[in-house]
Coordinates of C-alpha atoms in Angstrom, one line a residue:
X1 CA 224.3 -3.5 -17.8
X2 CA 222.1 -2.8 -14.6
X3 CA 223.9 -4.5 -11.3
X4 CA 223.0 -7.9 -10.2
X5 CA 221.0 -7.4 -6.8
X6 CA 221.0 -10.6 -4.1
X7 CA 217.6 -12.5 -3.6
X8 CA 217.0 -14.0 -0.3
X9 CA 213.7 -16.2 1.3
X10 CA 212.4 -19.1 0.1
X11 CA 210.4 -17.1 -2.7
X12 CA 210.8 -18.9 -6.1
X13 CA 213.3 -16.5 -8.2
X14 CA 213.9 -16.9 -11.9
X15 CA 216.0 -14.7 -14.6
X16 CA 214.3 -12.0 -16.0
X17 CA 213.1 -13.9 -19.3
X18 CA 212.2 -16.7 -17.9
X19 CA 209.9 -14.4 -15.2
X20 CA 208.3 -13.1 -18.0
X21 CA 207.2 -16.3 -19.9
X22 CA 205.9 -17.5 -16.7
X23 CA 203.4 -14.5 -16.0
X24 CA 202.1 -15.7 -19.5
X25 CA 202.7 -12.7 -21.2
X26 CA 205.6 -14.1 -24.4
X27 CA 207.9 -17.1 -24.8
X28 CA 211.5 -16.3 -23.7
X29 CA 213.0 -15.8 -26.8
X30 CA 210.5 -12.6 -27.4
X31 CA 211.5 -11.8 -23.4
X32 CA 214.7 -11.8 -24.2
X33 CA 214.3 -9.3 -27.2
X34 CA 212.1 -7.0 -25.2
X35 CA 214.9 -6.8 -22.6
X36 CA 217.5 -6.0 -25.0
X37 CA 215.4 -3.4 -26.3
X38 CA 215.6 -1.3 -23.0
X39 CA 211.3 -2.0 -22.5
X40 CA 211.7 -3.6 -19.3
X41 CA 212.2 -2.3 -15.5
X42 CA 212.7 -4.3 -12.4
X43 CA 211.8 -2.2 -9.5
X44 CA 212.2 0.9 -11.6
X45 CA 215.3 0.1 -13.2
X46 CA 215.4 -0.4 -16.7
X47 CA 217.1 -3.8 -17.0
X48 CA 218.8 -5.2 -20.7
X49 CA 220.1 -8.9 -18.8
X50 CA 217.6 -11.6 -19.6
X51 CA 219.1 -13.4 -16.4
X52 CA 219.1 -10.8 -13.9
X53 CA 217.4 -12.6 -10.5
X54 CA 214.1 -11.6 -9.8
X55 CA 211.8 -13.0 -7.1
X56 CA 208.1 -14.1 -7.2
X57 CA 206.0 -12.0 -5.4
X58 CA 208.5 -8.7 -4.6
X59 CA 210.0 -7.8 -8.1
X60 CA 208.1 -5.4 -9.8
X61 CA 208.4 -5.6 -13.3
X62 CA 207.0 -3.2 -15.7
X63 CA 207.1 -4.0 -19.7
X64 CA 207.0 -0.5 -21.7
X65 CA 206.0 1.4 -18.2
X66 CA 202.9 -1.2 -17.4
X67 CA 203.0 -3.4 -14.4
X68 CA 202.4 -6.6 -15.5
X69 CA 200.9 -9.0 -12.7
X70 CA 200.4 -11.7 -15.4
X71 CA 198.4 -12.0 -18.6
X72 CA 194.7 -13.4 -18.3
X73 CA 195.5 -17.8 -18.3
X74 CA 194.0 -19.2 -22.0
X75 CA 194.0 -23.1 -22.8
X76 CA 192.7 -23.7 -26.4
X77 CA 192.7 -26.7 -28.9
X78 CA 193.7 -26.6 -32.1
X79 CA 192.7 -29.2 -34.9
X80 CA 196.1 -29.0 -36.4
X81 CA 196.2 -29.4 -40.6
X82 CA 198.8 -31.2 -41.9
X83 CA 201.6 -29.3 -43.6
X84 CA 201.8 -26.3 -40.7
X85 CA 205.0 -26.5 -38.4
X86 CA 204.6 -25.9 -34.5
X87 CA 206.3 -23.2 -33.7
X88 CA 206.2 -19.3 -33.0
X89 CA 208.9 -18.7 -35.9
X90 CA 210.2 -20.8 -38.6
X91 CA 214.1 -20.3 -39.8
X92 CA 213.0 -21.6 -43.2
X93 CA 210.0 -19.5 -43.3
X94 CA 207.1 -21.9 -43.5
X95 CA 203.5 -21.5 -42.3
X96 CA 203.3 -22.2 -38.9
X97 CA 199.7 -23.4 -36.6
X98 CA 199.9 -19.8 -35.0
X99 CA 198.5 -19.2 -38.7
X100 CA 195.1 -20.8 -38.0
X101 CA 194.8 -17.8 -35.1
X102 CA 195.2 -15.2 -37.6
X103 CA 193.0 -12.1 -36.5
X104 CA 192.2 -13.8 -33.1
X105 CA 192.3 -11.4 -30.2
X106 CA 194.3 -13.4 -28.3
X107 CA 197.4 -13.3 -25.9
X108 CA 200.7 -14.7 -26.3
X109 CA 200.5 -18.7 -26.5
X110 CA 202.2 -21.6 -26.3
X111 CA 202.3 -25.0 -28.2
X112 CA 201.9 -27.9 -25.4
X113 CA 203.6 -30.3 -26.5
X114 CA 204.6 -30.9 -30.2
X115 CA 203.2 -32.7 -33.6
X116 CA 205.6 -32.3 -36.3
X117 CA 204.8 -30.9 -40.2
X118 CA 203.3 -34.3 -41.5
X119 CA 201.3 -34.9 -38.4
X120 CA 197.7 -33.4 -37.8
X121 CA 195.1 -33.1 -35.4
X122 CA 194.6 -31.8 -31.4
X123 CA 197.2 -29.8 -30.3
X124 CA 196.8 -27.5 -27.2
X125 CA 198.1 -24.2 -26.2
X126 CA 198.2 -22.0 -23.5
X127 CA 200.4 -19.5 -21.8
X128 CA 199.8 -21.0 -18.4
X129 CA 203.2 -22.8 -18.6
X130 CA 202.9 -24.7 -15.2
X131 CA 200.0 -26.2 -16.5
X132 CA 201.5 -26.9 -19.4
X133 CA 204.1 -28.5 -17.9
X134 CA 202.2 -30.7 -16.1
X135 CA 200.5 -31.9 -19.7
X136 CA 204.0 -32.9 -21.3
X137 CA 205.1 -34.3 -18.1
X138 CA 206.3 -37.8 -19.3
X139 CA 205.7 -39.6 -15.9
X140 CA 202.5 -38.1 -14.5
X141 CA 200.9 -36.5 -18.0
X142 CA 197.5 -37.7 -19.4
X143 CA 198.4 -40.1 -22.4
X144 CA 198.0 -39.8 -26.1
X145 CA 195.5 -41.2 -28.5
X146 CA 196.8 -41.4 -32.8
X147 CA 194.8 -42.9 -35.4
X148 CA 197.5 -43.2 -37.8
X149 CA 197.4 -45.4 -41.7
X150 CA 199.8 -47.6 -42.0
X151 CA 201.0 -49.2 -45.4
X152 CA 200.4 -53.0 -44.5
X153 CA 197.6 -54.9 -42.2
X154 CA 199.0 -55.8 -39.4
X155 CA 198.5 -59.2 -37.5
X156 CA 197.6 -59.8 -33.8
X157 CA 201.2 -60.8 -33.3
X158 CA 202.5 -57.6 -34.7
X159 CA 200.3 -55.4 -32.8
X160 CA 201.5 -57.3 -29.5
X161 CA 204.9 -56.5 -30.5
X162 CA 204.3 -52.7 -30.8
X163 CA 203.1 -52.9 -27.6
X164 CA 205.7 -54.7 -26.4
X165 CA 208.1 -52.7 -28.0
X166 CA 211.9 -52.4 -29.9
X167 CA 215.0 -50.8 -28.8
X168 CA 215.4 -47.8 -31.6
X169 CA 218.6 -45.4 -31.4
X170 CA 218.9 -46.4 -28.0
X171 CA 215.7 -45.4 -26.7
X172 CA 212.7 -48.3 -25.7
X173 CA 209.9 -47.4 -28.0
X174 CA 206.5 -48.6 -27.3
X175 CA 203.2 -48.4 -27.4
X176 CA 200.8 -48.2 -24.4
X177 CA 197.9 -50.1 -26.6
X178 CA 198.1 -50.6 -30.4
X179 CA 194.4 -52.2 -32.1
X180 CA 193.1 -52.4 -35.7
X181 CA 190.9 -49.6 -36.5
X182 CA 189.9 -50.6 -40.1
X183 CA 191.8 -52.3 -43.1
X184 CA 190.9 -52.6 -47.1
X185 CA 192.9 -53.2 -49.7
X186 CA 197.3 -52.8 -48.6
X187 CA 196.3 -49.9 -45.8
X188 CA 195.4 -50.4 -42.5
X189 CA 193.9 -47.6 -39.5
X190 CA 195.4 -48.4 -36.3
X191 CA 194.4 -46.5 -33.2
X192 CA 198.2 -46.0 -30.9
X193 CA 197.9 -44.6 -27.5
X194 CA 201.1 -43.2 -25.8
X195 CA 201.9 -42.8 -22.7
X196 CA 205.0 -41.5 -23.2
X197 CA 206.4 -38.5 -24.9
X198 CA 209.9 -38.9 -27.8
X199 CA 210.6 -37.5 -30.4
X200 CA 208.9 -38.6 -33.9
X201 CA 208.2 -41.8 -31.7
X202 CA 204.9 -43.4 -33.7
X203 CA 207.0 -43.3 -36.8
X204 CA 210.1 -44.7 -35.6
X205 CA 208.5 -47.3 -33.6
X206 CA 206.1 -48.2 -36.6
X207 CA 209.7 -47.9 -38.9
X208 CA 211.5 -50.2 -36.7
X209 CA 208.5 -53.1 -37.6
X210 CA 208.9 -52.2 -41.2
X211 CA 205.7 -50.5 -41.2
X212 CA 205.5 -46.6 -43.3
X213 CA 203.1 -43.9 -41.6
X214 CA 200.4 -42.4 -44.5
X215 CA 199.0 -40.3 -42.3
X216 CA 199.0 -39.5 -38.6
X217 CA 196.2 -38.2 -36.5
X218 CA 195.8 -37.1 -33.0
X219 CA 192.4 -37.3 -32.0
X220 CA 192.5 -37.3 -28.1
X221 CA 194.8 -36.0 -25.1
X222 CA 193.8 -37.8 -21.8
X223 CA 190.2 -37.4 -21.9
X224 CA 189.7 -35.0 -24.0
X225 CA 188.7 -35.5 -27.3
X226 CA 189.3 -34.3 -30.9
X227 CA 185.9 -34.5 -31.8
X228 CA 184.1 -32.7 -34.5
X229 CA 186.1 -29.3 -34.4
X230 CA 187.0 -28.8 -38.4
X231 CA 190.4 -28.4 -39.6
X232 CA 192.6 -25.7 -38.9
X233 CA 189.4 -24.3 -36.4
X234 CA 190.0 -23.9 -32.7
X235 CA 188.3 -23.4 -29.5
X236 CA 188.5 -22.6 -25.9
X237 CA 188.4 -25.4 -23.6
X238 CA 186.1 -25.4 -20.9
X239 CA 187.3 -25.2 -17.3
X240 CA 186.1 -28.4 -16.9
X241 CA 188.2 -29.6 -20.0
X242 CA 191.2 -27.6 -18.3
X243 CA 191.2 -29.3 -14.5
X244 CA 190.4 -32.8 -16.2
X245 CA 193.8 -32.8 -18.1
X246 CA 195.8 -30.9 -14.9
X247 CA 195.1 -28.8 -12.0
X248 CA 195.9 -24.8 -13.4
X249 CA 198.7 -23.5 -12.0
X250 CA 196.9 -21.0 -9.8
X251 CA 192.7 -20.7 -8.7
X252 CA 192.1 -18.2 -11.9
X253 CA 189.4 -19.7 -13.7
X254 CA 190.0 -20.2 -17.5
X255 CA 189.5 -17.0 -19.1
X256 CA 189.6 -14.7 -16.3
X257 CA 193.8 -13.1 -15.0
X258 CA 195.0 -12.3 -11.5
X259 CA 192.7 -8.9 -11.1
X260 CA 190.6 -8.8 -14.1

């Protein structure tokens, strides 16, 4: 195992994983393999701890003898289909979103943000991670728009309520703004906007009211909307698109890396 050097300064420092992920160029866990694997060198040392201290700015790491200064910053949307899990790798082996960007000459990218197997529509990703951050960001990120079916027709009072909210599992689930889409026959559309981030939380909150989710649709992220992009397609976002949802972490335009 190579020797633990001291960092000093102010200079942000992060483990050697985690360095990685944030130049953009894999997620940890694949960092964390690559390290293992002897392909990585800090300041011409090959290095196998995922921890080791580096420091923004001075370390130079190399992955397979390239210096990597960071991988060119990407922010797409996806019109997630139904059915697809969002994730890099699945344990129980099923298809996965990174499956709609099959044959795409792309770099390593991150989901920001989640929807789970049943749930479809706009999901972003990225591998600028501060940027991503700032999306999910719970206090300061843009909200969430859902049109989701429902298998009742809900009342003005009941739509109040949602808003109003219901202690579930100990958590305060609301949302932001509930309103009546459309409604024939026992089913209802309801358009949910969140402005908050929990786990499974349109479900559980709609659960809690005694309400069942059909089907459950993301069609907006701050501003930005789903719009007519077809299932399972994708595209880049402009860079007006990108500094509307959050600033990017550094003055790179979208599609363009430090140097290129």
């Amino acid at each position: 195992m190579a020797t633990r050097k001291p960092v000093r300064g102010d200079a942000p420092r992060h483990g050697l994983a985690r360095a990685l992920s944030k130049l953009g160029l894999c997620s940890r866990t694949e960092a964390a393999r690559w390290i293992a694997a002897g392909r990585v060198r800090v300041d011409g040392r090959v290095v196998r701890d995922p921890e080791f201290p580096t420091v923004a700015g001075r370390s130079r790491i190399e992955v397979d003898g390239q210096p990597d200064a960071g991988a060119e910053r990407r922010y797409l949307m996806l019109n997630k289909p139904r059915g697809l899990v969002t994730t890099a790798r699945d344990e129980q082996g099923r298809d996965t979103v990174y499956r709609c960007l099959d044959g795409a000459d792309l770099p390593w990218l991150a989901p920001v943000g989640r929807l789970d197997k049943a749930s479809e529509g706009l999901l972003l990703l990225s591998n600028d991670p501060a940027w991503a951050a700032a999306i999910t960001d719970p206090a300061t990120g843009p909200s969430k728009t859902y049109h989701v079916q429902v298998d009742a027709i809900p009342d003005a009072a009941l739509l109040a309520r949602l808003e109003q909210g219901v202690p579930v599992d100990g958590e305060h689930l609301r949302a932001a703004r509930a309103q009546l889409l459309r409604s024939g026959g026992r089913n209802a559309w309801l358009e949910i906007t969140l402005d908050e981030g929990r786990n499974r939380q349109i479900r559980r909150l709609l659960e809690a009211f005694g309400l069942s989710t059909l089907r459950l649709v993301r069609v907006a992220v701050g501003e930005l909307p789903l719009g007519k992009l077809a299932k399972g397609a994708w595209r880049e976002l402009t860079p007006q698109e990108v500094s509307a949802l959050a600033p990017p972490s550094n003055a790179v335009s979208p599609g363009r890396g430090p140097g290129s």
